[in-house]
Coordinates of C-alpha atoms in Angstrom, one line a residue:
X1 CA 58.2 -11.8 -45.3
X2 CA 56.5 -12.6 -42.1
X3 CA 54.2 -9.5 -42.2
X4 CA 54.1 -7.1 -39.5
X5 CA 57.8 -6.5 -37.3
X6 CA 56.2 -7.5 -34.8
X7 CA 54.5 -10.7 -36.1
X8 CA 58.1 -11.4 -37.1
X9 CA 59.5 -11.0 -33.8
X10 CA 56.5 -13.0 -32.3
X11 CA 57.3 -16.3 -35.0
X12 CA 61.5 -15.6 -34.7
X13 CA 60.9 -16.1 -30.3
X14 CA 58.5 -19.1 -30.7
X15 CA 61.0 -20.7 -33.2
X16 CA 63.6 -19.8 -30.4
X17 CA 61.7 -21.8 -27.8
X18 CA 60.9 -24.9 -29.8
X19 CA 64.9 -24.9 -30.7
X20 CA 65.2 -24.5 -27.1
X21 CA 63.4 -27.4 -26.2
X22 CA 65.1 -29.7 -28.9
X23 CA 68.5 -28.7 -27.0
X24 CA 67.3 -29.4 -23.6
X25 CA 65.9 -32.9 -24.6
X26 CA 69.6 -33.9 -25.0
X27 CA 70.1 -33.7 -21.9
X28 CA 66.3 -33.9 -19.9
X29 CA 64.5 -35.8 -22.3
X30 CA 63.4 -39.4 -22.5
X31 CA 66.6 -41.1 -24.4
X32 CA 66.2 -44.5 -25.3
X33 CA 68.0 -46.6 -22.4
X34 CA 71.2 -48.1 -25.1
X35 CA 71.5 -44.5 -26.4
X36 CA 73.6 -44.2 -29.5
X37 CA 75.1 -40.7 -29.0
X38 CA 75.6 -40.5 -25.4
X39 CA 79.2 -40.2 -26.0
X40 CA 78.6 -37.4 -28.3
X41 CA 80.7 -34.3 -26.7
X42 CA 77.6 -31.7 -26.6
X43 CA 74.9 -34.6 -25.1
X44 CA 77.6 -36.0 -22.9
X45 CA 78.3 -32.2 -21.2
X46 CA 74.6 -31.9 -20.9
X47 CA 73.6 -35.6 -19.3
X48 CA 75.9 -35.5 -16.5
X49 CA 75.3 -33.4 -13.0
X50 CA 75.0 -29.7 -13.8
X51 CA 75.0 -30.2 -17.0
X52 CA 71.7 -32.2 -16.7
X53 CA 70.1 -29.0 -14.6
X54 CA 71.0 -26.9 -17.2
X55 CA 69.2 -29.4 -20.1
X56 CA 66.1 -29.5 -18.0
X57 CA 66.4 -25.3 -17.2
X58 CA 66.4 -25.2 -21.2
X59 CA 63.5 -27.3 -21.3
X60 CA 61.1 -25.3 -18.7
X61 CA 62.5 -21.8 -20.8
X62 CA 62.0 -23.3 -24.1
X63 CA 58.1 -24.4 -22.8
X64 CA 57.4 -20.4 -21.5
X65 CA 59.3 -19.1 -24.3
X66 CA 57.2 -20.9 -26.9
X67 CA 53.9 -20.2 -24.7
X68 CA 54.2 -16.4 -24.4
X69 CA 54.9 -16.1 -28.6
X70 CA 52.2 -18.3 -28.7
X71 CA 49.9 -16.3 -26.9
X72 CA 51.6 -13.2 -28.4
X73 CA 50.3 -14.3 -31.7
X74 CA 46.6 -15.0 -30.4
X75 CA 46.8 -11.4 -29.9
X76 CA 47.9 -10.2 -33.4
X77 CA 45.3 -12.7 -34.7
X78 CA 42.7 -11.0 -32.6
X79 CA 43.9 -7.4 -34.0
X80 CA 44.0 -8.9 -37.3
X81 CA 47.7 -7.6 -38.3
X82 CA 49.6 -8.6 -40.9
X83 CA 51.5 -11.6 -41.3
X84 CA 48.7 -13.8 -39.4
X85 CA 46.6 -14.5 -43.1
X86 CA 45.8 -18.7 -43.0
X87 CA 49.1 -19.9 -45.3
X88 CA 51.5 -17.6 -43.2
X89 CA 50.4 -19.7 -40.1
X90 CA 50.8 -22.7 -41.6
X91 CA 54.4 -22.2 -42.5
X92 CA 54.4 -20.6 -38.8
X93 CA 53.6 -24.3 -37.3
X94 CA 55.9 -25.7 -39.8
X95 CA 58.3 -23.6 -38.6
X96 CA 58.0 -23.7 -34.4
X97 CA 57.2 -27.8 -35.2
X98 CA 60.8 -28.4 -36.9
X99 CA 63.1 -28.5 -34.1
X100 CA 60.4 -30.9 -32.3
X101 CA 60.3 -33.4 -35.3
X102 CA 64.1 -34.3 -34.7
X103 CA 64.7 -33.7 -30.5
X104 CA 64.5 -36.8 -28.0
X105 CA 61.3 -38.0 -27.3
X106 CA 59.7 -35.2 -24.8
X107 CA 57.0 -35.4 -21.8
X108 CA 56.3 -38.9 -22.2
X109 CA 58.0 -42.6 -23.4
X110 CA 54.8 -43.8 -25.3
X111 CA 56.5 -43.7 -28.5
X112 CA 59.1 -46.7 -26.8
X113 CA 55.8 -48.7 -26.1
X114 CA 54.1 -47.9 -29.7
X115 CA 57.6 -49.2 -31.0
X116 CA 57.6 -52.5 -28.8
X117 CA 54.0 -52.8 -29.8
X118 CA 55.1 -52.3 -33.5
X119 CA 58.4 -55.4 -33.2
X120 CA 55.4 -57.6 -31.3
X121 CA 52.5 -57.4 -34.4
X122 CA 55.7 -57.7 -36.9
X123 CA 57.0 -60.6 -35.2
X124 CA 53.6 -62.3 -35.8
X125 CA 52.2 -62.3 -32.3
X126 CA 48.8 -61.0 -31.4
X127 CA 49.6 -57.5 -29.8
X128 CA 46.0 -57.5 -28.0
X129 CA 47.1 -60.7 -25.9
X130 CA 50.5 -60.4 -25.4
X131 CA 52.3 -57.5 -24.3
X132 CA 56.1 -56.3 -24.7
X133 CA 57.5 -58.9 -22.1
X134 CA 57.1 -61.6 -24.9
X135 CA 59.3 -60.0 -27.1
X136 CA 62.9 -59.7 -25.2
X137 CA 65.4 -57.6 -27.1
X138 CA 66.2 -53.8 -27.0
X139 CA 62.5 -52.6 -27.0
X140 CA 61.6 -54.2 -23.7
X141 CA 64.3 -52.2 -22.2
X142 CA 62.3 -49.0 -22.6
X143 CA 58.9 -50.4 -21.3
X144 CA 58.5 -49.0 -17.6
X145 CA 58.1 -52.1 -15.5
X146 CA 54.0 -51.0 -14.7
X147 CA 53.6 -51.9 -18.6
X148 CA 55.8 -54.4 -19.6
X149 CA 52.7 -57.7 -19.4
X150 CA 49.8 -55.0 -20.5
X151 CA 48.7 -55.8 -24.3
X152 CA 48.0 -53.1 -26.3
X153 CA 45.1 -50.8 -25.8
X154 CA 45.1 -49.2 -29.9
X155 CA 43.1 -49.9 -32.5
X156 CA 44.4 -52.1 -35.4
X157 CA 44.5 -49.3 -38.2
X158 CA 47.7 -48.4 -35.4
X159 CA 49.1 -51.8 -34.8
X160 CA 48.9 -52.3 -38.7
X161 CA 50.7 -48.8 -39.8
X162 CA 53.5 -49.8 -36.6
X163 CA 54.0 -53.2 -38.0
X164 CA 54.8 -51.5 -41.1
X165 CA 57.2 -49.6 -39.8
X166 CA 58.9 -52.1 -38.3
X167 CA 58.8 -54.1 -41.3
X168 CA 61.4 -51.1 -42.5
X169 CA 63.2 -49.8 -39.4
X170 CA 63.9 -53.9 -38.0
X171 CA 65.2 -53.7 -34.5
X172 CA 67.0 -50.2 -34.6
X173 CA 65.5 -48.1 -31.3
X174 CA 66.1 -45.0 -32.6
X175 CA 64.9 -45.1 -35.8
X176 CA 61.7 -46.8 -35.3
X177 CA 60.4 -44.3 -32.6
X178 CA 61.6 -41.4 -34.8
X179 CA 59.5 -43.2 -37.6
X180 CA 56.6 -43.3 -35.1
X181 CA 56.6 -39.9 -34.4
X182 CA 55.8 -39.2 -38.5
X183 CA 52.8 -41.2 -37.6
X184 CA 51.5 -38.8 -35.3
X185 CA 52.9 -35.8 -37.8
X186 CA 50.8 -36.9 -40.6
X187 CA 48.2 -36.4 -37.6
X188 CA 48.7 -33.2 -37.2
X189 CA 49.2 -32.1 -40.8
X190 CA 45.9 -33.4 -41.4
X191 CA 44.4 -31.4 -38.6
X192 CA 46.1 -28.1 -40.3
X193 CA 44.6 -29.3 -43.9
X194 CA 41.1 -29.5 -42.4
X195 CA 41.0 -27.9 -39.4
X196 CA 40.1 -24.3 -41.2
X197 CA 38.5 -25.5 -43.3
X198 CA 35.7 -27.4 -40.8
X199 CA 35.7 -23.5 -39.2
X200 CA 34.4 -22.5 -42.6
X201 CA 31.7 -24.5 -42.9
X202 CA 30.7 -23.6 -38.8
X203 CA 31.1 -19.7 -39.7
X204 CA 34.2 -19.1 -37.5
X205 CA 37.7 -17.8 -38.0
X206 CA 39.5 -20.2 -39.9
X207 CA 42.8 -18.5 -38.6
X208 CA 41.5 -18.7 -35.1
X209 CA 41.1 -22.6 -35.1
X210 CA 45.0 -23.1 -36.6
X211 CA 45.8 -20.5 -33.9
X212 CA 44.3 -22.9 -30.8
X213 CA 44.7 -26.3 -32.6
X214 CA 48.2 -26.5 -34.5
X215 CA 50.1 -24.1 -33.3
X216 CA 49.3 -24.8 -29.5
X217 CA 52.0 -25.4 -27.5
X218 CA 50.2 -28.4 -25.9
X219 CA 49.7 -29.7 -29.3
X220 CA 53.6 -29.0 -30.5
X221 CA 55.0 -30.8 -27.5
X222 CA 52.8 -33.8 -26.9
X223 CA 51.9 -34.3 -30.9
X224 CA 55.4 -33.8 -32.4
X225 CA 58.1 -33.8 -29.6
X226 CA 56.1 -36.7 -27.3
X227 CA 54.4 -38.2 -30.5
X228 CA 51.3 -39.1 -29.2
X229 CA 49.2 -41.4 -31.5
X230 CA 45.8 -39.3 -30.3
X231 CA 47.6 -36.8 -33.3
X232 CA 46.5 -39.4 -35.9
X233 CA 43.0 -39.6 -34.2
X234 CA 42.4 -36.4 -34.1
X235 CA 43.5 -35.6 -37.4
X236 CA 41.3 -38.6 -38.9
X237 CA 38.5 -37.4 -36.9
X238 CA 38.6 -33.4 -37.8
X239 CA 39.3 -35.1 -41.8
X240 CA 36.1 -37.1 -41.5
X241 CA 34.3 -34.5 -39.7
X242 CA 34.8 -31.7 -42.5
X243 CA 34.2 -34.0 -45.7
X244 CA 30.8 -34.7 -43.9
X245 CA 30.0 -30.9 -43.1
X246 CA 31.1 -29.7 -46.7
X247 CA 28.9 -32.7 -48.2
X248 CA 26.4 -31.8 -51.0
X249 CA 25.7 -35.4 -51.2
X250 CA 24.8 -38.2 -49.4
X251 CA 28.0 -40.6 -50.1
X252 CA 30.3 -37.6 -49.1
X253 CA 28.6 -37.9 -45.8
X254 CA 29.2 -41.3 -45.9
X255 CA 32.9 -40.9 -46.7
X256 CA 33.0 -38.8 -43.7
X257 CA 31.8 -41.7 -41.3
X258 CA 34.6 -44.0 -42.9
X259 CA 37.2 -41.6 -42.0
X260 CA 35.7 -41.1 -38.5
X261 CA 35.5 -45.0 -38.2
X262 CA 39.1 -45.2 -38.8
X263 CA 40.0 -43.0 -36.6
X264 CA 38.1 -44.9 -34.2
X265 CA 40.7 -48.0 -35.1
X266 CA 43.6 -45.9 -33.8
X267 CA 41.6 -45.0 -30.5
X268 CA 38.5 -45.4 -29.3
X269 CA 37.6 -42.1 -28.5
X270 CA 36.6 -40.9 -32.0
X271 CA 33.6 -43.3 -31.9
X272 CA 31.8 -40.6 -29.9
X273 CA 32.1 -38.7 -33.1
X274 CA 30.6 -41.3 -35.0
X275 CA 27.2 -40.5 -33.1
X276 CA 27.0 -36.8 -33.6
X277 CA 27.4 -37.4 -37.3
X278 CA 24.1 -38.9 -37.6
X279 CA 22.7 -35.4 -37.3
X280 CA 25.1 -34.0 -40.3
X281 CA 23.7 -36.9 -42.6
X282 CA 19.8 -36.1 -41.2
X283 CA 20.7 -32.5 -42.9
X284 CA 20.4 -34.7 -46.4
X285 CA 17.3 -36.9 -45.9
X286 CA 13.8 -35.3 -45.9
X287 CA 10.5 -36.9 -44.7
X288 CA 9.5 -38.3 -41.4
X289 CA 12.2 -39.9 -38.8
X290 CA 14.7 -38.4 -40.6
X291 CA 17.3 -38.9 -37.7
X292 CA 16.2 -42.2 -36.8
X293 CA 17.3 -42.9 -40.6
X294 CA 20.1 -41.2 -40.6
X295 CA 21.4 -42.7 -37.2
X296 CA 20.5 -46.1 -38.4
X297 CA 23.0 -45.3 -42.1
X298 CA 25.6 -43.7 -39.8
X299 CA 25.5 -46.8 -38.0
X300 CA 25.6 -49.6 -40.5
X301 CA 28.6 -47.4 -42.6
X302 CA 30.3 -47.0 -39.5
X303 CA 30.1 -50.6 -38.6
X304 CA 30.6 -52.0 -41.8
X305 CA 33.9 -50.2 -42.3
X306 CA 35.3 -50.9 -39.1
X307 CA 34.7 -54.4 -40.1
X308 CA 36.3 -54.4 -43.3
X309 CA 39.2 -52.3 -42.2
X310 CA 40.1 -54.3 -39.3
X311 CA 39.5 -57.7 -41.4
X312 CA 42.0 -56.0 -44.0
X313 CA 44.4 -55.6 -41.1
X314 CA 44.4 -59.1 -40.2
X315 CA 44.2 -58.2 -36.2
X316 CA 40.9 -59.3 -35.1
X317 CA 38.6 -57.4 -32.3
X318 CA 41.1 -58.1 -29.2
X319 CA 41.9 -54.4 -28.6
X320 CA 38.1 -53.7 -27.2
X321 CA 38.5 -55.7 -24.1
X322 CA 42.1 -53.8 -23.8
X323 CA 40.1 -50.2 -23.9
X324 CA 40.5 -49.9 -20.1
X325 CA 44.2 -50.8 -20.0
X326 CA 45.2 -47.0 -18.8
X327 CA 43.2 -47.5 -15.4
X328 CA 46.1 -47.8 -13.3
X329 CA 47.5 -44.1 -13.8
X330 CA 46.2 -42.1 -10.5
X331 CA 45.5 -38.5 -11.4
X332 CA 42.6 -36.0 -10.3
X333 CA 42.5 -33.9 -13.3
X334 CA 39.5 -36.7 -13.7
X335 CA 37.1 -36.0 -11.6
X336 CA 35.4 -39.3 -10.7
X337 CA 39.5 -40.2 -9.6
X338 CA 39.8 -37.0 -7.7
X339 CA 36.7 -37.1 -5.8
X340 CA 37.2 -40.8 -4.9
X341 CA 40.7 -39.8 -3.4
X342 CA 38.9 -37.4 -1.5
X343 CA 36.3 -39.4 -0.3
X344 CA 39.4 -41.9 0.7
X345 CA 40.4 -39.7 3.2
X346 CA 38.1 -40.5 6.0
X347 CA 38.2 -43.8 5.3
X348 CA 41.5 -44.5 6.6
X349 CA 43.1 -46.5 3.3
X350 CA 46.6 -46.5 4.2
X351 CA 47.8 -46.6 0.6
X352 CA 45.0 -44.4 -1.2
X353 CA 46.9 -43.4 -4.4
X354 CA 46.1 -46.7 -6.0
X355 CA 43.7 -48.2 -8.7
X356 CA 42.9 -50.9 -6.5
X357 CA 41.3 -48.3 -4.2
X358 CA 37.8 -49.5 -3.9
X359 CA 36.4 -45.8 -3.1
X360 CA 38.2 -44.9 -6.8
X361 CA 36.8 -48.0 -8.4
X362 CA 33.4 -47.0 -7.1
X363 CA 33.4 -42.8 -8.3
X364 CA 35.4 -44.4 -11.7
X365 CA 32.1 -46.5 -12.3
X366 CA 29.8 -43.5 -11.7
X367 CA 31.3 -41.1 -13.3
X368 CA 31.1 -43.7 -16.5
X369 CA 27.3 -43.4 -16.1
X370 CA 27.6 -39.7 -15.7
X371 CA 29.4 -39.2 -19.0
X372 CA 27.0 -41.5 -20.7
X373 CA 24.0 -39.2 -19.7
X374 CA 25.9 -35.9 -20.7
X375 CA 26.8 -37.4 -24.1
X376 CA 23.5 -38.0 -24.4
X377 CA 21.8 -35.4 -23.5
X378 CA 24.3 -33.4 -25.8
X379 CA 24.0 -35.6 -28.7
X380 CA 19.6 -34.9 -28.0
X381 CA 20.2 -30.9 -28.2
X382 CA 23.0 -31.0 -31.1
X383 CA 19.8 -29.7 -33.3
X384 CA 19.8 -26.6 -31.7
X385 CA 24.1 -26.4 -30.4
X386 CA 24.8 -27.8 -34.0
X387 CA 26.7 -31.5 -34.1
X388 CA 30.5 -30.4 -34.2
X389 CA 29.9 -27.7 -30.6
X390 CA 28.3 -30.6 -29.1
X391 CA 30.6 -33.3 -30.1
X392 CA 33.5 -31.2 -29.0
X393 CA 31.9 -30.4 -25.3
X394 CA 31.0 -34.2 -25.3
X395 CA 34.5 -35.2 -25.5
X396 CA 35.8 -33.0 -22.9
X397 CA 33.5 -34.0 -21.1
X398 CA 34.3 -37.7 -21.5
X399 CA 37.8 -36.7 -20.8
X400 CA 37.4 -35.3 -17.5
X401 CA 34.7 -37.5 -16.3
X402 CA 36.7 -40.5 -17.2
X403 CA 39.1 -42.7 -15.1
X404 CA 42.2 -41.4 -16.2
X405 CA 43.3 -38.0 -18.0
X406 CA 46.4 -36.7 -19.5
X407 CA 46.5 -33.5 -20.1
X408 CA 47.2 -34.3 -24.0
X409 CA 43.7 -35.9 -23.9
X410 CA 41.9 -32.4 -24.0
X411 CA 43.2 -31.7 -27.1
X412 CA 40.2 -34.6 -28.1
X413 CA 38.1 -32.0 -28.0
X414 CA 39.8 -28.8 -27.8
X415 CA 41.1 -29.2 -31.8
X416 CA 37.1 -30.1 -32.1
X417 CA 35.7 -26.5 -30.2
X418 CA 38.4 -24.7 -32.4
X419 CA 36.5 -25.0 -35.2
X420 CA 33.6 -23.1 -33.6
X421 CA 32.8 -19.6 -32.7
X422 CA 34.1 -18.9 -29.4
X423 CA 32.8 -16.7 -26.3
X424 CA 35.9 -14.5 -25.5
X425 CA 35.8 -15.6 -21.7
X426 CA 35.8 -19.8 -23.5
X427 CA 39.1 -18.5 -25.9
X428 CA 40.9 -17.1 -22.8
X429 CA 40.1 -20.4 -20.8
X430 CA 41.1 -22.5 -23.7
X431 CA 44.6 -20.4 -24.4
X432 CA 45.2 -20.4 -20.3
X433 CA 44.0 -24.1 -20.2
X434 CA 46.8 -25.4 -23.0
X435 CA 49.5 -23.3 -21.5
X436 CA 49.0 -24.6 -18.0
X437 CA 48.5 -28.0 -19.1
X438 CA 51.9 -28.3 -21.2
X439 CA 53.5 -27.7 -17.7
X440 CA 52.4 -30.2 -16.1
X441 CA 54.5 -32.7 -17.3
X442 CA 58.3 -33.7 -16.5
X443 CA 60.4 -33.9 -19.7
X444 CA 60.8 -37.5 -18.5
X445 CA 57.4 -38.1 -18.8
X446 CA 56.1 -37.7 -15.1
X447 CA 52.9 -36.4 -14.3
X448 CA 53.2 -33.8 -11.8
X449 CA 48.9 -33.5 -11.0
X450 CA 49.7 -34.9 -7.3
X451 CA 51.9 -32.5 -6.2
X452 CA 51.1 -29.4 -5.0
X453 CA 53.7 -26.9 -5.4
X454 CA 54.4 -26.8 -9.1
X455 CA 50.2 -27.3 -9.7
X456 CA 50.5 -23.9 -8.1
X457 CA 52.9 -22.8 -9.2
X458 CA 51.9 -23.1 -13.0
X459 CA 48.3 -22.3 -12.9
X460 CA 49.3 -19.0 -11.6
X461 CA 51.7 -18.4 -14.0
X462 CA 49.6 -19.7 -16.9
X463 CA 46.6 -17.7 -15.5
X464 CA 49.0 -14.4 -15.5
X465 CA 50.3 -14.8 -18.6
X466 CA 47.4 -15.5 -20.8
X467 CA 45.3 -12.1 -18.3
X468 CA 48.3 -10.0 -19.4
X469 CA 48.9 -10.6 -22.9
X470 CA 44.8 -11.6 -24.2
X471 CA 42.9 -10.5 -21.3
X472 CA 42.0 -6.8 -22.9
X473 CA 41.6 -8.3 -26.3
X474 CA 37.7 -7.1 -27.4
X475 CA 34.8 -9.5 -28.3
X476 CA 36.0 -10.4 -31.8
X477 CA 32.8 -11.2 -34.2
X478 CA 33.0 -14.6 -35.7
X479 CA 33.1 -13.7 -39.3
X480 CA 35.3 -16.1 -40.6
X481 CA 36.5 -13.6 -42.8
X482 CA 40.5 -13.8 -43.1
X483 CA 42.7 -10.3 -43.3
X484 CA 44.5 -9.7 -46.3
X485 CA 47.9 -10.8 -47.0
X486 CA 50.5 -7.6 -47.0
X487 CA 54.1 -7.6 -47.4
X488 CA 54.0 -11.1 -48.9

């Protein structure tokens, strides 16, 4: 059983939207451009004229659908009902993520470019100076034409596990981008293996961090059905994060940096991590300087495994000078990018929406300094926040001071502050936050941040429906304590 009716109601309507948004991807998702089962009866009805409106109308319902049970469930959590015990959620996700592990890509086409990227390092080339263009066949058909000469910008841990995959999928489109998508799975079933238990060890609601970092519908759409590769990130990160935290001794710490390090070889985000660990390991060492030493161990492990891993890769160091390959995507969800187009204005730029705007070049460049003084003025008071708070604010904050943001980039440090005990006004904002944000892409994988109508639109719908069904929630204590299972 599910537990309470109501719980059950709340899981059967979420499952309901995810199946919803598997349909409408027929029809409004991102199909690969020689698409096997176009002629399929049920697709075909649903790619053509009104039958295309009606795949994209499924899409939008499946996305509020899945939202409202979401939030729905947050409130149950709160209440502590029955049903919402730590394994019932898990087969929860398991359930709302099944229709998403099997739909057409959704909200983005990066898993076509993680593909290409995948044929290029199989067919031998060096993916961090060539990019899809050098490999003419059916993958370069999917590459948008702003991304077809741009090497790629991931780590080699990536390139190495998608030239694997192509080693077994060859040059079959649809396969190798539904292979890709696992990738990004086993992602996020590490984040649900250690995500509660990394709340543990911070003394807050284990259930509460599944709630706001697996079963989110930001996460659902952009880890399973758009496959990000940040899933695998993350869920190295929150791995390495929670063998370091739980550590008795010093080599589990050290474990901890490894798998942080490799995270770091998917993206490079996770190397902020890296840093705040240094004050996990001084936990162990007694004496004077005790995090000048631990820094200094954090630092040679993490170093020395990023060497070895990428030697054992065979892929060299090119992907650091492709870290700022993402530049050209305008959008003023980062701040430095939104001010500059502001500050553009006056100026009389004809064409301001563009990264060769010098005023954007000029706030980009600041706002890097900014973030590097907020890191480290976080990273100085993680003593007193403790390391995992401050390394979760710190990567927000790197997200929305940095040149570009997605709105799947929160979840950086979103999954990270789930783990922690959390004000009720910082839950509400993080629940209306990730409903909002899974808006505000097209199911084609537009961004929709420059236009003002459905911005509006869907922060005041987000807002309403996360005030109505959490807003008279009480202050819950963080006790970390988890209801008992009924009705099992």
């Amino acid at each position: 059983g599910w537990g309470t009716e109501h719980v059950r109601r709340v899981v059967l309507t979420g499952f309901g939207g995810s199946a919803l948004l598997a349909l409408g991807s027929l029809g409004a998702g991102a199909p690969p451009v020689y698409d096997p089962v176009k002629r399929t009866p049920v697709i075909a009805v649903l790619r053509d004229g009104i039958g295309e409106r009606v795949a994209l109308a499924f899409v939008y319902a499946g996305l509020a659908v899945l939202g409202m049970a979401w939030l729905h469930l947050g409130r149950s959590l709160r209440r502590g009902e029955a049903g919402t015990d730590r394994p019932r959620l898990l087969r929860v996700a398991a359930l709302w993520g099944a229709p998403l592990l099997v739909c057409v890509p959704l909200f983005s086409r990066d898993l076509y470019a993680y593909a290409a990227q995948a044929q290029i390092a199989h067919a031998g080339l060096d993916p961090y100076s060539v990019g899809p263009v050098s490999l003419p066949g059916p993958f370069l058909d999917e590459i948008s034409g702003m991304w077809v000469d741009t090497p790629a910008p991931y780590g080699p841990i990536w390139l190495a596990l998608g030239r694997a995959v192509a080693t077994v999928t060859g040059d079959r489109v649809v396969t190798t981008v539904l292979f890709m998508r696992l990738l990004a799975v086993v992602g996020l079933l590490l984040v649900a293996r250690y995500l509660p238990r990394l709340a543990a060890a911070c003394g807050a609601d284990p259930r509460m961090a599944l709630w706001l970092g697996v079963l989110n519908p930001l996460v659902l759409v952009h880890f399973v059905a758009g496959g990000h590769n940040d899933a695998l990130m993350v869920g190295l990160l929150v791995a390495g994060l929670t063998v370091a935290v739980e550590a008795t001794e010093e080599r589990w710490v050290a474990a901890g940096v490894v798998l942080v390090s490799a995270g770091v070889l998917v993206k490079a985000p996770a190397g902020v991590a890296v840093a705040f660990l240094a004050w996990v390991w001084a936990r162990h060492l007694t004496g004077r300087a005790v995090l000048l030493r631990a820094s200094l161990r954090t630092a040679a492990v993490s170093l020395a495994s990023v060497a070895v891993l990428t030697a054992v890769t065979g892929l060299g160091f090119g992907w650091i000078n492709q870290l700022n390959a993402s530049g050209r995507v305008i959008t003023w969800l980062s701040l430095p990018t939104g001010l500059g187009l502001l500050a553009s204005i006056p100026t009389g730029i004809t064409d301001v929406i563009t990264s060769e705007n010098p005023v954007i070049i000029a706030f980009r460049a600041g706002g890097q300094v900014v973030t590097a003084l907020v890191l480290l003025w976080l990273w100085l008071r993680a003593g007193r926040t403790g390391p995992i708070r401050a390394l979760g604010i710190g990567l927000l904050a790197l997200v929305l001071l940095g040149p570009v943001v997605q709105p799947w980039y929160v979840l950086w440090g979103l999954t990270v502050v789930a783990a922690t005990s959390l004000s009720r006004r910082a839950w509400l904002l993080a629940a209306g936050a990730s409903v909002w944000l899974s808006m505000m892409i097209t199911p084609q994988g537009a961004n929709l941040f420059l236009e003002w109508a459905p911005v509006l639109a869907t922060g005041v719908a987000a807002i309403v429906a996360t005030y109505t069904v959490l807003g008279h929630e009480p202050e819950q204590a963080g006790t970390g304590r988890e209801p008992v299972a009924s009705g099992a």
